Tab-separated table of C-alpha atoms and ligand atoms in Angstrom:
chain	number	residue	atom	x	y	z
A	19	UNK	CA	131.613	96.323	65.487
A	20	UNK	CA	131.939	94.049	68.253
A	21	UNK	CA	132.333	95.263	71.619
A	22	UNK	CA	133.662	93.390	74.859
A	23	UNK	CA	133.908	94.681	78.392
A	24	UNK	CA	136.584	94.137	80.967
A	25	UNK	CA	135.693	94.465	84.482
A	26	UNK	CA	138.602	94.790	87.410
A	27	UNK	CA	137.899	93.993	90.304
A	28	UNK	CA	141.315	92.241	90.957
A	29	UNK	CA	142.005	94.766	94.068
A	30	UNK	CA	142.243	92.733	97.606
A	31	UNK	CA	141.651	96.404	99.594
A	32	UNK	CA	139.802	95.510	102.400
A	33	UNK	CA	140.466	99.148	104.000
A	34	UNK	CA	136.392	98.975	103.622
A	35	UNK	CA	135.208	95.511	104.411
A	36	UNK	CA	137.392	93.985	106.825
A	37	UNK	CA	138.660	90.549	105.113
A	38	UNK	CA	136.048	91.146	102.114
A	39	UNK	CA	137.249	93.144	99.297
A	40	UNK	CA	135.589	96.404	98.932
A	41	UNK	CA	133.934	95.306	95.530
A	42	UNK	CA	132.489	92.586	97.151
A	43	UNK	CA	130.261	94.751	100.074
A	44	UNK	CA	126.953	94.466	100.267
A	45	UNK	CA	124.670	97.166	98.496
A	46	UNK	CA	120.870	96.743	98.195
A	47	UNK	CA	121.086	93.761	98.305
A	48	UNK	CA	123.447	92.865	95.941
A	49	UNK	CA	127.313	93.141	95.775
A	50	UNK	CA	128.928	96.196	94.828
A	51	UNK	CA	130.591	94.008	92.329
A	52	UNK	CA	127.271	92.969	90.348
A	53	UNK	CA	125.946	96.505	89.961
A	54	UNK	CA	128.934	97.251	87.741
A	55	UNK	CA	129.033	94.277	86.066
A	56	UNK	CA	125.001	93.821	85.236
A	57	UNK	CA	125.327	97.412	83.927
A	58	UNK	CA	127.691	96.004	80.775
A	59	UNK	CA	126.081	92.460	81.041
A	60	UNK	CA	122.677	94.159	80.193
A	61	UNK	CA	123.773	96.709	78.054
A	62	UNK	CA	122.506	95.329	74.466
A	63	UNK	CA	125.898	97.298	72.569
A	64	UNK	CA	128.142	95.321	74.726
A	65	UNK	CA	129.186	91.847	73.899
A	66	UNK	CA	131.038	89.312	76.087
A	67	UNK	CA	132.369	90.374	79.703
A	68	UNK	CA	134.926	89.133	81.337
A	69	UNK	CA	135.840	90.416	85.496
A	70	UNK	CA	139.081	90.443	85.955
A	71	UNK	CA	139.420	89.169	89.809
A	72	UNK	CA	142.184	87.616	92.288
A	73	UNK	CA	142.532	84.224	93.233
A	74	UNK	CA	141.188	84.961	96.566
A	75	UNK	CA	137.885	85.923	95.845
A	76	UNK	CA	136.957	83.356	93.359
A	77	UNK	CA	134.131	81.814	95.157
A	78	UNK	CA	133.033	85.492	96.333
A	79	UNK	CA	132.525	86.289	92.747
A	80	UNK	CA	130.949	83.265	91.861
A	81	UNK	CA	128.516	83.891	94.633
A	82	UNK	CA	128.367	87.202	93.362
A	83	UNK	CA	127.503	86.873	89.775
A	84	UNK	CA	125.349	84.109	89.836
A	85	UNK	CA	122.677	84.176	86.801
A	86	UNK	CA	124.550	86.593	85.080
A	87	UNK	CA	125.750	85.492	81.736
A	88	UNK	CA	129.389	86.140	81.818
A	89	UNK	CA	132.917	84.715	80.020
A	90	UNK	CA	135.008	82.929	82.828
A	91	UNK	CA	136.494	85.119	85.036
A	92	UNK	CA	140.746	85.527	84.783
A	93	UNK	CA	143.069	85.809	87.719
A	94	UNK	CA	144.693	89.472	87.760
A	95	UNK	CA	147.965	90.595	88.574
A	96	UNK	CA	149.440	92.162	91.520
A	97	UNK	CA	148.720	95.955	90.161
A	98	UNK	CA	146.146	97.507	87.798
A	99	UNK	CA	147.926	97.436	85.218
A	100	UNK	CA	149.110	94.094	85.224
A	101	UNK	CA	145.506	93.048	85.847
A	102	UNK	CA	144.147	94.983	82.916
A	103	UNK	CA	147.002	93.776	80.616
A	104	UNK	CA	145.886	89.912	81.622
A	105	UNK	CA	142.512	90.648	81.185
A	106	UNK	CA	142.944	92.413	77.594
A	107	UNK	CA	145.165	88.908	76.871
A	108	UNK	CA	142.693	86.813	77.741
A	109	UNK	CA	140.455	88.106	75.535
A	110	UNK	CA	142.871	87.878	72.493
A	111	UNK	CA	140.903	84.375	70.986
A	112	UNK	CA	137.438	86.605	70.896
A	113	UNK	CA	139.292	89.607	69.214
A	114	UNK	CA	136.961	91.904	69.782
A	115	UNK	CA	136.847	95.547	67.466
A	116	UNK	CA	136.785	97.508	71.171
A	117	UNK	CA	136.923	97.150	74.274
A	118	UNK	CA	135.400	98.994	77.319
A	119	UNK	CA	137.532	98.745	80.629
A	120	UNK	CA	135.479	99.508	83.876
A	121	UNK	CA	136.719	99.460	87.379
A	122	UNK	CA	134.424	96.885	89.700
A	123	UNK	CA	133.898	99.986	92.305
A	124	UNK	CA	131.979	102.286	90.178
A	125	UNK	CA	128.445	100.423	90.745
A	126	UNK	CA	126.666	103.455	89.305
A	127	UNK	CA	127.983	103.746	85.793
A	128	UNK	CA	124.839	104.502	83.315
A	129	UNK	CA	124.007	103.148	80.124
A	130	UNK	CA	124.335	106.863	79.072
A	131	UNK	CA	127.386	107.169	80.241
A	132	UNK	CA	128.478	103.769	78.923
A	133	UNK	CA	126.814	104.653	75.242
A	134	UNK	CA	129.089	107.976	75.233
A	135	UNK	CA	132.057	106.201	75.263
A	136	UNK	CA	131.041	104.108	72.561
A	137	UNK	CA	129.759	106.649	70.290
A	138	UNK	CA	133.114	108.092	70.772
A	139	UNK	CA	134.976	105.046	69.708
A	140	UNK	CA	133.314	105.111	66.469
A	141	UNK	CA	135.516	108.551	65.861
A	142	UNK	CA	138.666	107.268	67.251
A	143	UNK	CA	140.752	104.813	68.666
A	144	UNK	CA	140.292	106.034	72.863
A	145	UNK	CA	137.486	107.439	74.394
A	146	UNK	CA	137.027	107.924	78.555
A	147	UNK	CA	134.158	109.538	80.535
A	148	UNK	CA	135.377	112.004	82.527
A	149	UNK	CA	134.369	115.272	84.738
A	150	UNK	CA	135.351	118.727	84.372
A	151	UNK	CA	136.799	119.994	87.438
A	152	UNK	CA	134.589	122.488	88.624
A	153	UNK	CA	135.849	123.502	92.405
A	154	UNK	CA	139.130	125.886	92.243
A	155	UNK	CA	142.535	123.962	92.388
A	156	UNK	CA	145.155	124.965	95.297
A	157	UNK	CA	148.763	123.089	95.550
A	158	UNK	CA	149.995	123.269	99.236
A	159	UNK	CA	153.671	124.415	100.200
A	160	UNK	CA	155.529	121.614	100.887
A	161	UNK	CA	156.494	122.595	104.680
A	162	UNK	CA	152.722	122.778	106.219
A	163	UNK	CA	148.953	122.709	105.086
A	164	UNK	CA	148.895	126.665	103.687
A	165	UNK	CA	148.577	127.443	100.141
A	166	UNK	CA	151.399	128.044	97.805
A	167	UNK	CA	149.498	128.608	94.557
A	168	UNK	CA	146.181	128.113	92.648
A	169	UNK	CA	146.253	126.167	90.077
A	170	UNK	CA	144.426	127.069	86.989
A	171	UNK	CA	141.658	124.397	86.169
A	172	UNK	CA	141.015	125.313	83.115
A	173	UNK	CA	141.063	122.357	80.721
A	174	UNK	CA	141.454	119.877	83.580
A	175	UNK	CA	139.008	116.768	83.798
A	176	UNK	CA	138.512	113.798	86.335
A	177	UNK	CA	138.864	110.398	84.668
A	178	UNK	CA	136.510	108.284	85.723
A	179	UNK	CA	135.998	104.706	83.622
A	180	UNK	CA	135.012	103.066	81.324
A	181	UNK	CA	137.200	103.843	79.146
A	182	UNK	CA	137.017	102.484	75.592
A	183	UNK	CA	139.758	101.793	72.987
A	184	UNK	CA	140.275	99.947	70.078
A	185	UNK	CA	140.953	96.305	71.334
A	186	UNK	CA	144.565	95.790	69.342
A	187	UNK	CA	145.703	99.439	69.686
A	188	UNK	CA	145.195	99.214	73.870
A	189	UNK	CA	146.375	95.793	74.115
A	190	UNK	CA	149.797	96.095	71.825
A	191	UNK	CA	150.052	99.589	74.041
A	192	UNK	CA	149.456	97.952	77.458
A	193	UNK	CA	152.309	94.888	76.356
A	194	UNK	CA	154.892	98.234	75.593
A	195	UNK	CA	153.898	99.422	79.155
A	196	UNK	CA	155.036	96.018	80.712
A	197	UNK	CA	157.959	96.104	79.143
A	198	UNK	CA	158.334	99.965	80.049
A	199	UNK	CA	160.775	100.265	83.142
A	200	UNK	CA	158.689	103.738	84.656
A	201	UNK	CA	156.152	103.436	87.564
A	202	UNK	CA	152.736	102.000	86.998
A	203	UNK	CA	150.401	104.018	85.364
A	204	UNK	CA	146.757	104.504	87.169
A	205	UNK	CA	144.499	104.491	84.137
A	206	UNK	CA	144.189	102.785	81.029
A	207	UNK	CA	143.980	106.199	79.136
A	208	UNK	CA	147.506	106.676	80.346
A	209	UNK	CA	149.312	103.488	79.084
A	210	UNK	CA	146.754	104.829	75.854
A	211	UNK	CA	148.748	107.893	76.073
A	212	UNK	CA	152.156	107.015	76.228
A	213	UNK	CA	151.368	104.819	73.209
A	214	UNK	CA	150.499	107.611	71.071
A	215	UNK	CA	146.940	107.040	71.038
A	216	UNK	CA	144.476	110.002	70.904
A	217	UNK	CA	141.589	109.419	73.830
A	218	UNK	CA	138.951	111.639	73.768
A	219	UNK	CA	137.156	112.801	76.734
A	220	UNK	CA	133.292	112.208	77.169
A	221	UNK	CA	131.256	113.086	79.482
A	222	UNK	CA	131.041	111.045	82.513
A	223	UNK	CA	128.595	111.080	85.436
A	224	UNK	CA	128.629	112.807	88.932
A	225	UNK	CA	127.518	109.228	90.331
A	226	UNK	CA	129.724	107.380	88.495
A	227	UNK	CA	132.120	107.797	91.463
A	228	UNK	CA	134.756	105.330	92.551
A	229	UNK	CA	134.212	103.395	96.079
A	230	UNK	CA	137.159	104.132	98.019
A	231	UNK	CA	136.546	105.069	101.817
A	232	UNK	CA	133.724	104.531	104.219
A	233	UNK	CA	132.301	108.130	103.248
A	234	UNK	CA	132.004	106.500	99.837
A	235	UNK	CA	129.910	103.449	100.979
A	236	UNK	CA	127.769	105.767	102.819
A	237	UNK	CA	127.487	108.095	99.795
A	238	UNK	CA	126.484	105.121	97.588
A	239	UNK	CA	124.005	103.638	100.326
A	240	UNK	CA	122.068	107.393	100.377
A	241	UNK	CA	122.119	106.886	96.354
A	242	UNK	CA	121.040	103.349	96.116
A	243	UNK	CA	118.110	104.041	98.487
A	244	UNK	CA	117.273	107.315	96.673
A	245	UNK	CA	116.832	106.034	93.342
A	246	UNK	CA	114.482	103.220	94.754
A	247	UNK	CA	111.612	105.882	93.987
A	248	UNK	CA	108.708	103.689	92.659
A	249	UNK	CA	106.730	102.776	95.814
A	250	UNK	CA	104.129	100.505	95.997
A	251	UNK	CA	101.538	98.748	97.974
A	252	UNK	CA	100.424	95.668	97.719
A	253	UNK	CA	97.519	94.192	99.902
A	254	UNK	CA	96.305	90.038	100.120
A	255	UNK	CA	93.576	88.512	101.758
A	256	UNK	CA	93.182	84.931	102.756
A	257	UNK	CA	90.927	82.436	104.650
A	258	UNK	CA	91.700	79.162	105.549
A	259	UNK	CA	88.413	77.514	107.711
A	260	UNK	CA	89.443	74.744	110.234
A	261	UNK	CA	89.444	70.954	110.241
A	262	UNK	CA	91.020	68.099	112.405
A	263	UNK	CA	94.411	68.662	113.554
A	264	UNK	CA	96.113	70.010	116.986
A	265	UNK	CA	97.773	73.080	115.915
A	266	UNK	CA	97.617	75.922	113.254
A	267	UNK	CA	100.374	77.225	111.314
A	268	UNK	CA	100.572	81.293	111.609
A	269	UNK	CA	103.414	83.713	110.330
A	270	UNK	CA	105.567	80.296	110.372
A	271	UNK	CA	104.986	79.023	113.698
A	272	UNK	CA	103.421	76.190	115.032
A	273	UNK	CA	100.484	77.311	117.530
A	274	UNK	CA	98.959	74.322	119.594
A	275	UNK	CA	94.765	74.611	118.963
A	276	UNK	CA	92.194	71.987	119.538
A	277	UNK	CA	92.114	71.920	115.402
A	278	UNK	CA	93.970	72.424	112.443
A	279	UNK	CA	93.885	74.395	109.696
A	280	UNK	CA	92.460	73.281	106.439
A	281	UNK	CA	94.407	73.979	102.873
A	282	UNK	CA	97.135	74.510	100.673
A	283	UNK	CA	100.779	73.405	101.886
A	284	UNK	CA	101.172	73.988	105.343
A	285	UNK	CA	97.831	76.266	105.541
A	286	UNK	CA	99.598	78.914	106.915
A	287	UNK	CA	96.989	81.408	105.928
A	288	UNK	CA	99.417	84.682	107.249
A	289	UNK	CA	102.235	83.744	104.915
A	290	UNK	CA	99.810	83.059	102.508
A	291	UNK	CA	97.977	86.469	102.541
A	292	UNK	CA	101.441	87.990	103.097
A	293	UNK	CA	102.529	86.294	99.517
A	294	UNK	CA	99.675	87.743	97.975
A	295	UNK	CA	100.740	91.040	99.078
A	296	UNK	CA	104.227	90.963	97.923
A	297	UNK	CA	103.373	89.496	94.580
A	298	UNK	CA	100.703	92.661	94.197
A	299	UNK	CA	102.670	94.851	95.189
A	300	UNK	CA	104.850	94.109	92.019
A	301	UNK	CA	101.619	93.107	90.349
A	302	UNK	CA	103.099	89.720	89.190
A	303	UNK	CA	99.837	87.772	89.961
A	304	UNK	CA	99.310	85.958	93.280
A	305	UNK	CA	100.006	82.842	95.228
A	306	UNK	CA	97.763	80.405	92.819
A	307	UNK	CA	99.164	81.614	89.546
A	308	UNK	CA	102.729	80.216	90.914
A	309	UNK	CA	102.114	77.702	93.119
A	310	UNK	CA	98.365	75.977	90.937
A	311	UNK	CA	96.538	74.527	94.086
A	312	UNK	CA	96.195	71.655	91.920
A	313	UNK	CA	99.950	70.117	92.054
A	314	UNK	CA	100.756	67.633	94.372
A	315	UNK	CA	104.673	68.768	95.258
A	316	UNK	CA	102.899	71.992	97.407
A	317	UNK	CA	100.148	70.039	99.080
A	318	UNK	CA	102.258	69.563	102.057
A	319	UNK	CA	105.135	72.767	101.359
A	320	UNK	CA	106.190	75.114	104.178
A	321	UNK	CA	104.750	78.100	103.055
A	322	UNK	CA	108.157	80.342	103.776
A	323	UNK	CA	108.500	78.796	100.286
A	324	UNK	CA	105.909	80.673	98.243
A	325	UNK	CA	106.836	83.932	100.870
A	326	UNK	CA	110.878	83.318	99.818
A	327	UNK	CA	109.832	83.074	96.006
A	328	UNK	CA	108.011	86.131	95.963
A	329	UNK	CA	111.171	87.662	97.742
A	330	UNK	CA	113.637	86.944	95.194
A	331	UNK	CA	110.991	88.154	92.637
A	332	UNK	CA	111.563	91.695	94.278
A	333	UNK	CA	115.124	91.324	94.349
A	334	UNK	CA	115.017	90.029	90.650
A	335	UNK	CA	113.243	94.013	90.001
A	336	UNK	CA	116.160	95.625	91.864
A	337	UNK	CA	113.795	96.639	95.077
A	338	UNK	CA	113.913	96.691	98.466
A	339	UNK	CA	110.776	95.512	101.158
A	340	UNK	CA	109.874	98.664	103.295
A	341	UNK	CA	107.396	97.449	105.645
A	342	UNK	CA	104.683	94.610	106.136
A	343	UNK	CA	101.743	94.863	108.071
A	344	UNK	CA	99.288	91.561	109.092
A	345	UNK	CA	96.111	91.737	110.456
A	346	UNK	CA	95.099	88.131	112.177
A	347	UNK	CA	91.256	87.580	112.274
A	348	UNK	CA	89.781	85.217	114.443
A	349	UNK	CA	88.813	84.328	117.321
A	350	UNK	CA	90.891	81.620	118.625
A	351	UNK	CA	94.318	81.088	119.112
A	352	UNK	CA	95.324	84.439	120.944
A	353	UNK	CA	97.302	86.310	118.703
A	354	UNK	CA	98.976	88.885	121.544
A	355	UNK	CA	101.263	86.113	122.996
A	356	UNK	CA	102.712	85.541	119.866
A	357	UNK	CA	102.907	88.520	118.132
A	358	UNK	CA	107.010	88.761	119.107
A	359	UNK	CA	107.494	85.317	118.382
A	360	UNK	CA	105.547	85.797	114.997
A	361	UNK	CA	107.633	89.006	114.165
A	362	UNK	CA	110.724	87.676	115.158
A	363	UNK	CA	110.004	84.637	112.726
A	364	UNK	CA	108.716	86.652	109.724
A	365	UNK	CA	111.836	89.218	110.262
A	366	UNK	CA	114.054	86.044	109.706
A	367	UNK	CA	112.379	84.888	106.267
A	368	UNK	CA	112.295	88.494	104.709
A	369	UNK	CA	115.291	89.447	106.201
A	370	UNK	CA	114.094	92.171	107.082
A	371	UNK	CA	114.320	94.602	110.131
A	372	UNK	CA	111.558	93.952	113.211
A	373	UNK	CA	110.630	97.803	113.199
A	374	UNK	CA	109.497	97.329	109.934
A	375	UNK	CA	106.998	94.437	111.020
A	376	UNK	CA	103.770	94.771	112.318
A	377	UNK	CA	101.473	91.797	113.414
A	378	UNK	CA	98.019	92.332	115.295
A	379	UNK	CA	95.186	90.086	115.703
A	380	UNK	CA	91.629	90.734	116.177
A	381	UNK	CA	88.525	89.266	117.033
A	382	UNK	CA	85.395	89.988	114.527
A	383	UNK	CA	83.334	90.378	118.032
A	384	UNK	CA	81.659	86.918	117.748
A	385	UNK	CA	80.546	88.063	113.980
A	386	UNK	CA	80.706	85.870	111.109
A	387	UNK	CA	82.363	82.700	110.111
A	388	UNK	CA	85.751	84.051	111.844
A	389	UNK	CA	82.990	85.026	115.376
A	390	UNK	CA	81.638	81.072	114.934
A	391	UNK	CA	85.281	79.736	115.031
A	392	UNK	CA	85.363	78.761	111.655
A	393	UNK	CA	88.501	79.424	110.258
A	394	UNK	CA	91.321	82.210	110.936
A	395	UNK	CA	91.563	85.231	107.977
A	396	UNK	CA	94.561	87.634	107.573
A	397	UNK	CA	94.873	91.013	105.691
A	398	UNK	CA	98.263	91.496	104.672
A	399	UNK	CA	99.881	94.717	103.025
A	400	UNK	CA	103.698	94.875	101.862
A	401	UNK	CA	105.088	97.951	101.049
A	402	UNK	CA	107.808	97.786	98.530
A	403	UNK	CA	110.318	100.186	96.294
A	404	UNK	CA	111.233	99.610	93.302
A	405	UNK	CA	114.292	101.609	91.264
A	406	UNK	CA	112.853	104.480	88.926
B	528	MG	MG1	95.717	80.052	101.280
């Protein structure tokens, strides 16, 4: 059985983000938008997906989705439903056996949630994840905020999405709802409904909650960072000794010394050691393993490259940088002077907050090849979550 997904994300309310669509705010890191969608994209039941999205954002959700393998995006309509029913057209030349319909602001839909659905389809022609209501129901008189009854809950659900159907069933019932002269309907399992066709309920997911207000952003912000449980530390060392030259290269900046530093790229032995660290800390080698001393193209690289390669490596894993922490040993240049400078620089290239970047320098009290002003070492540590 072949499965596709249909994302909508066709909604321009920007109650949330000012002129940016709500699905298209940023959360760790990532767009609201390519949580939900990577959750069907990577989910190995599900087939082609195609995001349903308005003509405003297309270069938003290009941005968005890049690297993702996904069918072209369509243009929606001015309501849900029309949106849906465009999207469930378009896919008419892949006739797929189902379909799974998601709405763009539910970033936190599960692959348990999503396999529910689908084990339901294989009983019938409509399946939705949904809640049982659990707090007590109370309808208001119509005059003034008091109660006028309780409603009895029993049997009552939430309907959250996806929701799955049979791909001709929804689609020939979604075409009688266009021509249907009654007010839009807010889910798919409605227009499902009026068709005739049985939907079954499944259970959904607490987090599987829909993105509406600025509570809800917060709520998923609390959620995100919560589940980014896996924490990890990952140290690097590095030494670079010194050679002709008139300044060295430290944490990005160019400090005037009576020599240079001797090396790799750029020699900047800080973002070197601070490389290290980020690559151990998601144990995915170190600086030489990516970057082989040997080739030519790095021998004179800013090294913010290897530091902003590492960086996408953690935002490939889904994590987040916590803190950093560099320890500058040598003698000569002064460290102290620079250490704002040097935060203020590194804060810009991990995009990361300064209260989450420490820089000190040291002397090794005259000791050693760093005491005899022979080259400049750094300790670096990163400290890094990762989702699980
Ligand atoms: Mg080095």
């Amino acid at each position: 059985m072949s499965t596709a997904a249909l994302i909508v994300a066709a909604g321009r309310g920007q109650r949330l983000g000012g002129s940016l669509a709500k699905q298209y705010l940023e959360l760790g890191g990532c767009a609201l938008l390519t949580h939900s969608v990577s959750a069907f994209a990577n989910h190995e039941a599900v087939g082609p997906v195609r995001v349903v999205i308005s003509a405003d954002d297309e270069q938003t959700y290009r941005a968005a989705v890049s690297g993702l393998e996904l069918l072209e995006p369509v243009i929606g309509g001015a309501e849900r439903q029309e949106s849906v029913r465009l999207g469930l057209e378009s896919l008419e030349g892949l006739a797929p056996d189902r379909v799974l319909i998601h709405d763009a602001a539910r970033p936190f839909v599960s692959a348990g949630v999503i396999d529910r659905v689908l084990a339901a389809l294989e009983q019938g022609p409509g399946a939705v994840a949904a809640v049982a209501l659990a707090d007590t129901l109370k309808r208001q008189t119509a005059a003034s905020r008091t109660i006028a009854a309780t409603v009895d809950r029993a049997g009552l659900w939430r309907a959250q999405t996806p929701q799955g159907f049979a791909y001709a069933e929804i689609l020939a019932a979604h075409r009688a709802a266009a021509q249907s002269a009654g007010p839009d309907f807010t889910d798919d399992a409605a227009v499902a409904e009026a068709a005739g066709l049985t939907v079954e309920l499944v259970a959904g997911d607490e987090d599987n909650f829909k993105i509406t207000t600025t509570d809800d952003m917060e709520r998923a912000r609390r959620l995100f960072d919560s589940r980014l449980g896996d924490v990890r530390v990952g140290s690097g060392f590095d030494v670079h000794r010194f050679g002709p030259g008139d300044h060295v290269m430290l944490c990005g900046l160019a400090l005037p010394h009576e020599r240079g530093l001797v090396g790799l790229s750029d020699a900047d032995v800080a973002l070197h050691a601070l490389t290290d660290a980020l690559l151990s800390a998601l144990a995915e080698g170190d600086i030489g393993s990516h970057f082989p001393p040997g080739e030519e193209r790095w021998q004179d690289a800013d090294s913010a490259t290897f530091v902003r390669f590492a960086m996408a490596r953690l935002a490939a894993r889904g994590g987040r940088l916590a803190h950093v922490d560099l320890t500058i040993v040598c003698q000569q240049p002064k460290i102290a002077p620079q250490r704002e400078a040097m935060r203020a620089r590194l804060a810009e290239l991990l995009e990361l907050e300064p209260g989450r970047i420490a820089v000190k320098g040291t002397t090794s009290e005259g000791l050693g090849f760093t005491g005899r002003g022979e080259g400049i070492a750094v300790q670096a540590t990163a400290t890094v979550r990762l989702p699980g």
